[in-house]
Amino acid sequence: MSTRIEPQLLEDLKAYGKVDVEACFNCGNCTAICPLSENDATFPRRMIRMAQVGLRDDLLSSKELWLCYYCGECTDTCPRQAAPGEFMAAARGYAISHYDSLGLGKLLHRRPFWAVVFMIILGIVLAGFMYTRHGTMPYDTLGLFEFIPAELIHNIGVTAMVFVALAGLWGLVNMLRHEVQRSGLRLGVRYNWWQALIDTIFREVLGQKRYREDCDRDPDAPPWYLKKWFIHASTMWGFLGLLAATSLDFATALLGIKETGAWVPIYSPIRLLGTISGLFLIYGTTVSIIKRLTKADRSTEYSTVDDWAFLIMMWLSGMTGFAVEVAIYLPPPQMWAYWMLLVHIVIAMEMLLLIPFTKFAHIFYRTMALYLHALKPIPEKTPEPVPAGTD
Ligand code: SF4
Ligand code: SF4
């Protein structure tokens, strides 16, 4: 496979975040200090070198980009103030934009002003579309789905999910095109496919093992509920829990078990899952927003529009969803809840549609990178030597 050199790569990367690695003299301090860098996955120095010499395809197809959790330790200790942690974050934005073939990722990452304009317009279009199809607003009871029909929400939700799944799959194919060749995976070799999958989903994605055990070593040791891994995990658990609760609600309606919007007690399992997940999401995003506003540590000192859009949308979706839920258990009339539902659906749909093009996309790429990292050949069993004299 020929290697293409792109001399302008470093300049291109600057449009995606704070990239100051010209000063880097490849001492390797950052790789030595990085708690997640290992023999078969070394970063950030190797990634920086790729950017310096213009190895664009190598950079884009490196699973190591996604193994970094941006703890900022490497930036703190770089003798040249080359900000390697910030470089890794910018390179991830660059990769997300280049895995996407529609060009939307590039617009959202490279043009902050137009990114905001685009998001506002998309929100207005979605709100207008919903509003033109709205029904009545009952006064004596809270008929949320008489105002926005459940069928309309389901249809838009399913369409958005199919779009996101296809765009995410396309991005993964683009990510893997080169990585599979470079990763050394070979036909005819047995790998721990299933064990790696279970480890990735349960230990790494849901359990945040590497982030929790290796990466979050703040010497000032904040209490567990303020540790970076827990804040990250809260946001992710909340997001996934809400997705699961919404899907289960949809499935029960499809199976005729329960009508969407029918009143259920707060302790019914799906409602409980939604409530607890919403609280996790609000907690994780609120603390993250405060940390970014106060620049609480190295990893929150520099923020892009993408970082803010990611957090604000999730926070708004959690808060509006929670407000609607409170309204359900208050005595009617709660007329504000109709509008709150409209805002909640618009934000949730917009967030869903933007997943493949924004920081949200790390859900796909980090999971895949963790899976590839966990994938190891199964050693062939060597036959036991036959003891002499047993014939
Ligand atoms: S980024 Fe800093 S620590 Fe890392 S190799 Fe370059 S100069 Fe050394
Ligand atoms: S930010 Fe943290 S995890 Fe990422 S490369 Fe630097 S030290 Fe490693």
PDB file of C-alpha atoms and ligand atoms in Angstrom, residues 21 23-31 44-45 48 74 77-84, ligand 1:
ATOM      1  CA  VAL A  21       2.589  20.818  18.006  1.00  0.00           C
ATOM      2  CA  ALA A  23       7.132  23.075  18.978  1.00  0.00           C
ATOM      3  CA  CYS A  24       7.180  19.334  19.669  1.00  0.00           C
ATOM      4  CA  PHE A  25      10.680  17.856  19.389  1.00  0.00           C
ATOM      5  CA  ASN A  26       9.513  14.263  19.823  1.00  0.00           C
ATOM      6  CA  CYS A  27      11.032  13.712  23.239  1.00  0.00           C
ATOM      7  CA  GLY A  28       8.383  11.110  24.074  1.00  0.00           C
ATOM      8  CA  ASN A  29       7.609  12.490  27.513  1.00  0.00           C
ATOM      9  CA  CYS A  30       3.877  12.589  26.730  1.00  0.00           C
ATOM     10  CA  THR A  31       3.782   8.938  25.729  1.00  0.00           C
ATOM     11  CA  PRO A  44       0.166  10.818  21.581  1.00  0.00           C
ATOM     12  CA  ARG A  45       3.723  11.222  20.251  1.00  0.00           C
ATOM     13  CA  ILE A  48       1.835  14.074  16.520  1.00  0.00           C
ATOM     14  CA  CYS A  74       0.521  14.850  28.814  1.00  0.00           C
ATOM     15  CA  THR A  77       4.145  17.700  31.503  1.00  0.00           C
ATOM     16  CA  CYS A  78       5.150  18.623  27.937  1.00  0.00           C
ATOM     17  CA  PRO A  79       8.485  20.498  28.129  1.00  0.00           C
ATOM     18  CA  ARG A  80       7.630  22.437  24.934  1.00  0.00           C
ATOM     19  CA  GLN A  81       4.060  23.436  25.838  1.00  0.00           C
ATOM     20  CA  ALA A  82       2.953  21.682  22.649  1.00  0.00           C
ATOM     21  CA  ALA A  83      -0.418  20.723  24.197  1.00  0.00           C
ATOM     22  CA  PRO A  84      -0.499  17.068  23.056  1.00  0.00           C
TER      23      PRO A  84
HETATM   24  S1  SF4 B   1       4.312  16.785  22.650  1.00  0.00           S
HETATM   25 FE1  SF4 B   1       5.750  17.530  24.205  1.00  0.00          FE
HETATM   26  S2  SF4 B   1       6.098  15.753  25.530  1.00  0.00           S
HETATM   27 FE2  SF4 B   1       5.197  14.971  23.638  1.00  0.00          FE
HETATM   28  S3  SF4 B   1       6.929  14.395  22.331  1.00  0.00           S
HETATM   29 FE3  SF4 B   1       6.368  16.520  21.811  1.00  0.00          FE
HETATM   30  S4  SF4 B   1       7.669  17.814  23.072  1.00  0.00           S
HETATM   31 FE4  SF4 B   1       7.745  15.761  23.974  1.00  0.00          FE
END
